[in-house]
Coordinates of C-alpha atoms in Angstrom, one line a residue:
M11 CA -71.1 -13.6 -36.6
K12 CA -68.9 -11.2 -38.7
R13 CA -66.0 -13.4 -39.0
V14 CA -63.7 -15.8 -37.3
G15 CA -60.3 -14.7 -38.7
V16 CA -57.6 -12.7 -37.1
L17 CA -56.6 -8.9 -37.2
I18 CA -53.5 -6.6 -36.8
L19 CA -52.1 -3.9 -34.4
A20 CA -49.1 -1.6 -34.3
A21 CA -47.0 -0.2 -31.3
V22 CA -48.0 3.3 -30.1
P23 CA -46.5 5.5 -27.3
V24 CA -48.0 5.8 -23.9
V25 CA -50.9 8.0 -23.9
L26 CA -52.1 10.0 -20.8
L27 CA -55.8 10.2 -20.7
A28 CA -57.7 13.1 -19.2
A29 CA -60.4 12.4 -16.9
T30 CA -63.0 13.4 -19.6
A31 CA -62.1 10.2 -21.4
Y32 CA -64.5 8.6 -18.9
G33 CA -67.1 11.4 -19.4
S34 CA -66.5 13.4 -16.2
S35 CA -66.1 17.1 -16.6
T36 CA -65.4 20.2 -14.5
T37 CA -67.4 23.4 -14.3
A38 CA -65.6 26.4 -15.8
H39 CA -66.2 29.8 -14.2
D40 CA -67.4 32.7 -16.4
D41 CA -64.1 34.5 -17.8
P42 CA -64.3 37.4 -20.0
R43 CA -60.9 36.6 -21.6
P44 CA -61.0 34.6 -24.8
A45 CA -59.5 31.0 -24.6
H46 CA -56.1 30.5 -25.7
P47 CA -56.0 28.8 -29.1
A48 CA -54.0 25.9 -27.9
A49 CA -56.3 25.4 -25.0
A50 CA -59.4 25.4 -27.2
A51 CA -58.0 23.1 -29.6
Q52 CA -57.1 20.7 -26.8
R53 CA -60.8 20.8 -25.7
R54 CA -62.0 19.8 -29.2
A55 CA -59.5 16.9 -29.4
P56 CA -61.0 13.4 -29.5
E57 CA -61.1 11.6 -26.1
G58 CA -61.0 8.1 -25.1
L59 CA -60.5 5.6 -28.0
A60 CA -61.2 8.1 -30.6
A61 CA -58.0 10.0 -29.7
P62 CA -55.6 9.3 -32.6
A63 CA -52.8 7.4 -30.6
M64 CA -55.6 5.3 -29.0
K65 CA -57.4 4.6 -32.1
N66 CA -54.2 3.2 -33.6
L67 CA -53.8 1.0 -30.5
A68 CA -57.2 -0.2 -31.0
Q69 CA -56.4 -1.2 -34.6
E70 CA -53.3 -2.9 -33.4
L71 CA -55.3 -4.9 -30.9
V72 CA -58.0 -6.0 -33.4
A73 CA -55.2 -6.9 -35.8
S74 CA -53.5 -9.2 -33.4
A75 CA -56.7 -11.3 -33.3
E76 CA -57.7 -10.9 -36.9
N77 CA -54.3 -11.0 -38.9
S78 CA -51.8 -12.2 -36.2
T79 CA -49.8 -9.0 -36.5
L80 CA -49.4 -5.6 -35.2
N81 CA -49.0 -4.0 -38.4
W82 CA -52.6 -3.4 -39.2
R83 CA -51.8 -1.3 -42.3
S84 CA -50.4 -4.4 -43.9
A85 CA -54.1 -5.9 -44.2
Y86 CA -55.4 -3.5 -46.8
G87 CA -54.8 -6.1 -49.5
Y88 CA -55.6 -9.2 -47.4
V89 CA -58.4 -11.3 -49.3
Q90 CA -59.1 -15.0 -48.5
D91 CA -62.1 -17.4 -47.9
I92 CA -61.4 -18.5 -44.3
G93 CA -64.1 -21.0 -44.5
D94 CA -66.6 -19.5 -42.1
G95 CA -69.5 -19.5 -44.5
Q96 CA -69.2 -15.6 -45.3
G97 CA -67.4 -15.9 -48.6
Y98 CA -64.2 -13.9 -49.2
T99 CA -62.8 -11.9 -46.1
A100 CA -60.7 -9.0 -47.2
G101 CA -59.3 -5.8 -45.9
I102 CA -58.2 -4.1 -42.6
I103 CA -61.5 -5.1 -40.7
G104 CA -62.5 -8.3 -42.4
F105 CA -65.0 -6.9 -44.9
C106 CA -67.0 -10.1 -46.2
T107 CA -68.6 -10.8 -49.5
G108 CA -71.3 -12.7 -47.6
T109 CA -72.1 -10.0 -45.1
H110 CA -73.0 -7.0 -47.2
D111 CA -70.3 -4.7 -45.7
L112 CA -67.8 -5.5 -48.7
L113 CA -70.4 -4.8 -51.2
V114 CA -71.2 -1.5 -49.6
L115 CA -67.3 -0.6 -49.5
V116 CA -67.0 -1.3 -53.2
E117 CA -70.2 0.5 -54.1
R118 CA -69.4 3.7 -52.3
Y119 CA -65.6 3.7 -53.5
T120 CA -67.0 3.1 -57.2
A121 CA -69.3 6.1 -56.8
A122 CA -66.4 8.2 -56.0
H123 CA -63.9 6.5 -58.4
P124 CA -65.8 4.9 -61.2
D125 CA -62.7 3.5 -63.0
N126 CA -61.2 1.4 -60.1
G127 CA -60.2 -2.2 -60.7
L128 CA -63.1 -3.6 -58.5
A129 CA -66.0 -2.0 -60.2
R130 CA -66.4 -4.9 -62.8
Y131 CA -67.2 -7.2 -60.0
L132 CA -70.1 -5.2 -58.5
P133 CA -72.8 -7.3 -60.3
A134 CA -71.2 -10.6 -58.9
L135 CA -70.9 -9.0 -55.5
R136 CA -74.6 -8.1 -55.4
K137 CA -75.5 -11.7 -56.5
V138 CA -73.5 -13.3 -53.8
D139 CA -74.4 -11.0 -51.0
G140 CA -75.6 -13.0 -48.3
T141 CA -73.9 -16.3 -49.3
D142 CA -70.6 -18.0 -49.3
S143 CA -70.8 -18.3 -53.1
H144 CA -67.8 -17.2 -55.2
E145 CA -69.8 -17.2 -58.3
G146 CA -68.6 -14.4 -60.7
L147 CA -65.6 -13.6 -58.6
D148 CA -63.3 -16.4 -59.4
P149 CA -60.6 -16.4 -60.4
G150 CA -60.0 -12.6 -60.8
F151 CA -61.4 -11.0 -57.6
P152 CA -58.6 -11.6 -55.1
A153 CA -55.8 -10.3 -57.4
A154 CA -58.0 -7.3 -58.4
W155 CA -58.6 -6.6 -54.5
R156 CA -54.8 -6.8 -53.9
A157 CA -53.9 -4.5 -56.8
E158 CA -56.6 -1.9 -55.7
A159 CA -55.4 -2.0 -52.3
K160 CA -52.3 -0.4 -53.2
V161 CA -54.2 2.7 -54.2
P162 CA -54.2 5.2 -51.5
A163 CA -57.9 6.3 -52.3
F164 CA -59.0 2.6 -51.7
Q165 CA -57.0 2.6 -48.4
T166 CA -58.8 5.8 -47.3
A167 CA -62.2 4.2 -48.3
Q168 CA -61.5 1.1 -46.1
D169 CA -60.7 3.3 -43.2
A170 CA -63.9 5.4 -43.9
E171 CA -66.1 2.2 -43.8
R172 CA -64.4 0.8 -40.9
D173 CA -65.2 3.8 -38.8
R174 CA -68.7 4.4 -40.1
I175 CA -70.0 0.7 -39.7
Y176 CA -67.8 -0.4 -36.7
F177 CA -65.7 2.0 -34.9
D178 CA -67.7 5.0 -34.5
P179 CA -71.0 3.2 -33.6
A180 CA -69.1 1.2 -31.0
V181 CA -67.4 4.0 -29.3
A182 CA -70.6 6.1 -29.3
A183 CA -72.4 3.3 -27.5
A184 CA -69.7 2.7 -25.1
K185 CA -69.6 6.4 -24.1
R186 CA -73.4 6.4 -23.7
D187 CA -72.9 3.6 -21.3
G188 CA -70.3 5.5 -19.3
L189 CA -67.2 3.4 -20.3
G190 CA -63.7 4.4 -20.6
P191 CA -61.2 3.3 -23.2
L192 CA -61.0 -0.5 -22.4
G193 CA -64.8 -0.6 -22.3
Q194 CA -64.7 1.4 -25.6
F195 CA -62.4 -1.1 -27.1
I196 CA -64.1 -4.2 -25.7
Y197 CA -67.3 -2.9 -27.6
Y198 CA -65.5 -2.2 -30.8
D199 CA -63.8 -5.7 -31.0
A200 CA -67.3 -7.3 -30.4
M201 CA -68.7 -5.0 -33.2
V202 CA -66.1 -6.2 -35.3
F203 CA -66.3 -9.9 -34.7
H204 CA -70.0 -10.3 -34.4
G205 CA -71.2 -7.3 -36.5
P206 CA -74.2 -5.1 -35.3
G207 CA -77.7 -6.2 -34.9
T208 CA -79.7 -8.1 -32.3
D209 CA -78.0 -11.3 -33.0
G210 CA -74.6 -9.5 -32.9
F211 CA -73.1 -6.8 -30.8
Y212 CA -76.3 -5.1 -29.9
G213 CA -77.9 -8.4 -28.7
I214 CA -74.7 -9.1 -26.6
R215 CA -75.1 -5.6 -25.0
T216 CA -78.7 -6.0 -24.3
R217 CA -78.1 -9.4 -22.6
A218 CA -75.3 -8.0 -20.5
M219 CA -77.3 -5.1 -19.3
Q220 CA -80.0 -7.5 -18.1
R221 CA -77.4 -9.0 -15.8
A222 CA -75.5 -6.0 -14.7
E223 CA -75.8 -2.0 -14.9
P224 CA -73.2 0.0 -16.9
P225 CA -71.6 3.0 -15.3
A226 CA -74.2 5.3 -17.0
Q227 CA -77.0 3.7 -14.9
G228 CA -75.0 3.8 -11.7
G229 CA -73.2 0.3 -12.1
D230 CA -69.6 -0.6 -11.4
E231 CA -67.4 -0.3 -14.8
K232 CA -65.4 -3.3 -14.0
A233 CA -68.2 -5.4 -12.8
Y234 CA -70.3 -4.5 -16.0
L235 CA -67.5 -5.2 -18.4
S236 CA -66.8 -8.6 -16.8
T237 CA -70.3 -9.4 -17.4
F238 CA -70.3 -8.1 -21.0
L239 CA -67.1 -10.3 -21.7
D240 CA -69.0 -13.4 -20.1
V241 CA -71.9 -12.9 -22.3
R242 CA -69.8 -12.4 -25.3
R243 CA -67.7 -15.6 -24.6
A244 CA -70.7 -17.6 -24.2
T245 CA -72.1 -16.2 -27.4
M246 CA -69.0 -17.2 -29.5
R247 CA -69.0 -20.7 -28.1
A248 CA -72.8 -21.0 -28.6
K249 CA -72.4 -20.4 -32.4
H250 CA -69.1 -22.1 -33.0
P251 CA -68.4 -24.9 -30.1
G252 CA -64.7 -25.3 -29.5
I253 CA -63.8 -21.8 -31.0
D254 CA -60.6 -20.2 -29.6
T255 CA -61.8 -17.4 -27.4
S256 CA -58.3 -16.0 -26.6
R257 CA -59.2 -12.6 -28.0
V258 CA -61.5 -12.2 -24.9
D259 CA -59.7 -14.4 -22.3
T260 CA -56.0 -13.6 -22.6
A261 CA -56.5 -10.1 -24.0
Q262 CA -59.5 -8.0 -23.0
R263 CA -60.0 -10.1 -19.8
K264 CA -56.6 -9.7 -18.8
F265 CA -56.6 -6.0 -19.1
L266 CA -59.6 -5.8 -17.1
D267 CA -58.3 -8.0 -14.4
E268 CA -55.4 -5.8 -14.3
G269 CA -57.7 -2.9 -13.5
N270 CA -56.4 -1.0 -16.7
L271 CA -59.8 0.6 -17.5
G272 CA -57.9 3.4 -19.4
L273 CA -56.1 0.8 -21.7
R274 CA -52.7 2.5 -21.1
P275 CA -49.6 0.9 -22.4
P276 CA -47.4 -1.0 -21.7
L277 CA -49.6 -3.9 -22.8
V278 CA -49.0 -7.4 -22.8
W279 CA -51.5 -10.1 -24.2
K280 CA -51.9 -13.4 -25.9
V281 CA -54.0 -14.5 -28.8
Y282 CA -54.0 -18.0 -30.1
G283 CA -51.1 -18.7 -28.1
E284 CA -48.8 -15.8 -29.5
T285 CA -47.6 -13.2 -27.2
Y286 CA -48.0 -9.4 -28.3
R287 CA -46.5 -6.3 -26.7
V288 CA -47.2 -2.6 -27.1
P289 CA -44.5 -0.8 -25.1

């Protein structure tokens, strides 16, 4: 499991999604006239969850479960050992000293910015990688993280690693499976919480596909996503009996039951008993 903490989100305006968000398309007739620049730019615009407003919404939804807030940008400086056996959890997506992603983030950031305030902790981060140990990190690492998180370049680095490790692979997998924005978000949240790998997101996806076909294989989108959420919830409970699964039960499952496959605002959901709204 990637982490058991909570995340943040921010309100976004209503977004009208084109049919291409679901992977459908129309056939254009040959036309000797050059495309209008605005039309060409619109065709190149990201679709589905990758569209800017939708991506912001995704960060808000994750943040409500990871940091109990909609203001996901407030979490760049977050750092805490939440007692899940993965060392320090930090930043906008819960990078962990025990799960390798925090180490890779600091290594890549240091390669571009050698004089940063976290570089001196790299030997310790390499030593504790894969464990819950704080050896070599205490007492100064949390303060150093919070200080560096005020630097715009480190915020950009966190965004880039979030996209590279979690967001982009999850959205790409969802599109291959023929899923629209809600399905893309369901995959993304599972990737964040469980991490990739056969014991994480990809394992959940494989088990879901053994029970139901995704749209790309001719299956019903709502039925497949319901199965995926069933498998994910069972996985959460198997690893952590008694864990709060409201990020699935009263958020993603609620959107699915409402038939909101486009993940269109307004949205109302609950996580850990707290209600959130995006108008």
